[in-house]
Amino acid sequence: MGTGSRNSAVATAALGVLGFVLLAGCAEQPPTAEPTHLEITIRADGNTISDQFILDCNGTKALDSSTLSEAAEACKLIAEKPEIIVQQQSPQAICTEIFGGPERAEITGELAGKSVQSTYSKHNGCAIDRWSRAELLLGQ
């Protein structure tokens, strides 16, 4: 084997090892989740702010900057069921006319990097159901 073919074989082997190392390095890094930052405002009497919370998540993990008491569970919930925040009641929904109380809540911010703005109340049966599904986010 001549010097040229030996150098070529060494270069090919080195490129193979380098490629393997680069791919192995990529496999070790977990995918990054888009951040979630939500500001939650509760109005117990329907008008006056009674509570405010921050929920900061990286995927299903709550960040230390969160002030919501059940932040870890809330981050898992919205990662698995983002519709709790983004899905609004259909105008064609047939709801019982039951008044559940004057409470109102707003959630604004970014959910997995996307802007969200959602309101909650207990003005009828559908709204009460929606509030119940979001109670963990509402500090309840």
XYZ file of C-alpha atoms in Angstrom:
140
model
C 0.000 0.000 0.000
C 1.473 3.371 -0.993
C 1.650 6.524 1.077
C -1.194 8.163 -0.858
C -3.652 5.314 -0.300
C -2.610 5.008 3.377
C -3.267 8.773 3.873
C -6.600 8.384 2.091
C -7.581 5.455 4.339
C -6.557 7.393 7.465
C -8.500 10.466 6.306
C -11.597 8.351 5.586
C -11.379 6.697 9.012
C -10.901 10.081 10.713
C -13.940 11.510 8.926
C -15.978 8.479 9.958
C -14.979 8.876 13.619
C -15.660 12.630 13.493
C -19.099 12.036 11.962
C -19.921 9.472 14.648
C -18.831 11.843 17.443
C -20.906 14.699 16.011
C -24.018 12.531 15.663
C -23.564 11.093 19.147
C -23.298 14.637 20.552
C -26.557 15.614 18.860
C -28.368 12.572 20.223
C -27.478 13.452 23.809
C -29.130 16.881 23.716
C -32.832 16.851 24.608
C -35.138 18.798 22.311
C -35.780 22.305 23.549
C -39.385 23.210 24.268
C -40.800 26.609 23.478
C -41.167 28.559 26.718
C -44.495 29.190 28.393
C -45.080 32.389 30.351
C -48.626 32.968 31.594
C -50.018 35.751 33.734
C -53.137 34.669 35.586
C -55.517 37.226 37.103
C -58.420 36.238 39.358
C -61.352 38.531 40.156
C -63.353 36.824 42.918
C -66.117 39.445 42.853
C -66.017 39.730 39.063
C -64.372 43.186 39.099
C -61.573 43.690 41.635
C -58.318 41.771 41.255
C -58.112 39.338 44.163
C -55.145 37.176 43.067
C -52.430 37.218 40.444
C -50.059 34.427 39.534
C -47.220 33.770 37.125
C -46.715 30.385 35.499
C -43.405 29.839 33.713
C -42.718 26.463 32.134
C -40.129 24.844 29.937
C -42.138 21.991 28.459
C -43.615 20.097 31.411
C -41.127 21.552 33.917
C -42.113 24.504 36.113
C -39.510 27.226 36.471
C -38.589 28.884 39.770
C -40.105 32.186 38.627
C -43.619 30.661 38.844
C -45.801 31.943 41.670
C -48.724 29.558 41.105
C -48.834 27.127 44.048
C -49.260 23.978 41.929
C -46.932 25.126 39.132
C -45.371 21.709 38.436
C -48.769 20.062 37.957
C -50.065 23.038 35.949
C -47.117 22.852 33.519
C -47.755 19.141 32.976
C -51.472 19.806 32.466
C -51.073 22.491 29.811
C -48.336 20.538 28.016
C -50.717 17.568 27.734
C -53.963 19.539 27.258
C -53.256 23.008 25.816
C -56.918 23.236 24.779
C -57.720 24.127 28.395
C -56.341 27.566 27.568
C -56.730 27.986 23.826
C -60.164 26.476 23.219
C -63.073 28.870 23.638
C -66.732 27.982 23.945
C -68.530 27.655 20.644
C -71.208 30.339 20.104
C -73.541 27.498 19.069
C -73.026 25.551 22.304
C -76.199 24.752 24.209
C -75.527 25.497 27.870
C -77.603 25.310 31.013
C -78.487 28.722 32.377
C -76.987 28.173 35.802
C -75.150 31.048 37.460
C -72.085 29.672 39.268
C -70.925 32.939 40.780
C -69.364 36.255 39.828
C -65.771 34.980 39.594
C -63.776 35.866 36.501
C -60.245 35.028 35.453
C -57.927 35.995 32.634
C -54.891 34.129 31.361
C -52.569 35.990 29.017
C -49.049 35.424 27.764
C -47.319 32.767 25.727
C -48.190 29.084 25.657
C -45.328 27.097 24.120
C -44.167 30.245 22.359
C -47.596 31.224 20.975
C -49.532 34.252 22.177
C -52.697 33.431 24.160
C -55.469 35.399 25.812
C -58.277 33.539 27.538
C -61.103 34.497 29.861
C -63.032 32.348 32.313
C -66.250 32.919 34.209
C -69.088 30.972 35.779
C -71.982 32.644 33.952
C -73.540 29.384 32.672
C -73.096 25.606 32.762
C -70.558 25.506 29.904
C -68.464 28.251 31.501
C -68.607 26.498 34.886
C -67.358 23.297 33.231
C -64.521 25.181 31.525
C -63.586 26.869 34.836
C -63.558 23.453 36.547
C -61.169 21.993 33.945
C -58.823 24.971 34.460
C -58.988 25.152 38.283
C -55.374 24.050 38.668
C -54.323 27.065 36.571
C -56.615 29.403 38.472
C -55.042 28.747 41.871
C -58.090 26.779 43.033
